[in-house]
């Protein structure tokens, strides 16, 4: 009798958590679209109609970009997760979409780590969190590398006052700290069991796997940055390819280093993009339209798919 009640209590508890995640995600998405003080839906919609965004050709290419973006993300996670236990692309897709939905209402998408780990046996969960961290680290590194290059060109061309001495010192200190931590974890002969486990874990990941994840991260960056560029062309923005790419990489660079709830990402990127593209005298409405469409295609639509997987997810005790 007691075990039966306990089992039902756990079922109810998990159902409550799943409903909270899904409704919370839906509420925050609606909130961002409906109550953004800088975003007026009637103007946004008229701007889309005016620029023929809903044409079959434009919608087709936007979905192709989104498909490629998420295909690469799923492939990256399949590659990483398979290091622990062989994972199919279907399972990797389910885990990726469900974790996205969960992460939207957590700071810096931290909920993604726990959500993916729950799909695996308890003995693999710490490794799964570590692998997810490695995947995100490579994606962030690609964004920062191209962001620094793009922002440097952007700042130089528009005579933006940047203290390059301090910036180079900051970057150098960051690199030194990272190398010290990496070498410490990899080579330091510690008696600490936790550090030993991390060392063993890092050593076990093949160089081929690391290289593949870096390459996929690079391709993802190329895909979503060019989706942004494609949208600029749809809205007939008069800007050269080099200027556009430098501005786009600058937007992602600046917004990626600011901690924020993922669901507010559209506001952050919109604000940063308005400032960056103001140097090219591009209307704020156009910039907000582009960042909003990017958010809808790459986060809202996948989060809707993920909501289904969150609701159908069954923890091990109810399987």
Coordinates of N, CA and C in Angstrom, one line a residue, residues 22 25 48 55 58-59 70 72 74-75 80 91 94 120 137-138 147 152 154 178 241 250-251 254 274 276:
X22 N 6.6 22.8 -19.7 CA 6.0 23.0 -20.9 C 5.2 24.3 -20.9
X25 N 7.5 27.3 -20.5 CA 8.1 27.6 -21.7 C 7.2 28.4 -22.6
X48 N 6.7 41.9 -42.5 CA 6.8 40.6 -43.1 C 6.1 40.5 -44.5
X55 N 6.6 34.0 -48.8 CA 6.6 33.3 -50.1 C 7.2 31.9 -49.9
X58 N 11.1 31.8 -49.8 CA 11.7 32.2 -48.6 C 11.5 31.3 -47.4
X59 N 10.2 30.8 -47.2 CA 9.9 29.9 -46.1 C 10.7 28.6 -46.3
X70 N 19.7 22.3 -36.8 CA 19.4 21.3 -35.8 C 19.9 19.9 -36.1
X72 N 22.8 19.4 -37.5 CA 24.1 19.4 -37.0 C 24.2 19.3 -35.5
X74 N 22.0 17.9 -33.5 CA 21.7 16.5 -33.2 C 22.8 15.5 -33.5
X75 N 23.5 15.7 -34.6 CA 24.7 14.9 -35.0 C 25.8 15.1 -34.0
X80 N 28.8 12.8 -29.3 CA 29.3 12.9 -28.0 C 28.7 11.8 -27.1
X91 N 17.2 9.1 -31.0 CA 17.3 9.4 -29.6 C 18.0 10.7 -29.3
X94 N 15.5 13.4 -29.9 CA 14.5 13.5 -28.8 C 15.2 14.2 -27.6
X120 N 19.6 8.9 -19.6 CA 20.6 7.9 -19.5 C 20.5 7.2 -18.1
X137 N 31.1 24.0 -24.9 CA 32.4 24.7 -24.8 C 33.0 24.9 -26.2
X138 N 32.9 23.9 -27.1 CA 33.4 24.0 -28.4 C 32.6 25.0 -29.2
X147 N 33.8 35.8 -33.4 CA 33.3 37.0 -32.9 C 34.4 38.1 -32.7
X152 N 36.5 43.0 -34.2 CA 37.8 43.7 -34.5 C 37.7 44.5 -35.8
X154 N 34.8 45.2 -37.4 CA 33.7 46.1 -37.2 C 34.2 47.4 -36.4
X178 N 42.8 29.1 -18.8 CA 42.3 27.9 -19.3 C 43.4 26.8 -19.5
X241 N 28.6 41.8 -48.1 CA 28.7 40.5 -47.4 C 29.7 40.6 -46.2
X250 N 29.7 39.9 -34.6 CA 29.8 40.8 -33.4 C 28.6 40.7 -32.5
X251 N 27.4 40.5 -33.1 CA 26.1 40.4 -32.4 C 26.2 39.1 -31.5
X254 N 29.0 39.5 -28.7 CA 28.6 40.3 -27.5 C 27.5 39.6 -26.7
X274 N 20.5 45.9 -32.8 CA 20.1 47.3 -33.1 C 21.2 48.3 -33.0
X276 N 24.5 47.4 -33.1 CA 25.6 47.1 -34.1 C 25.1 47.6 -35.5

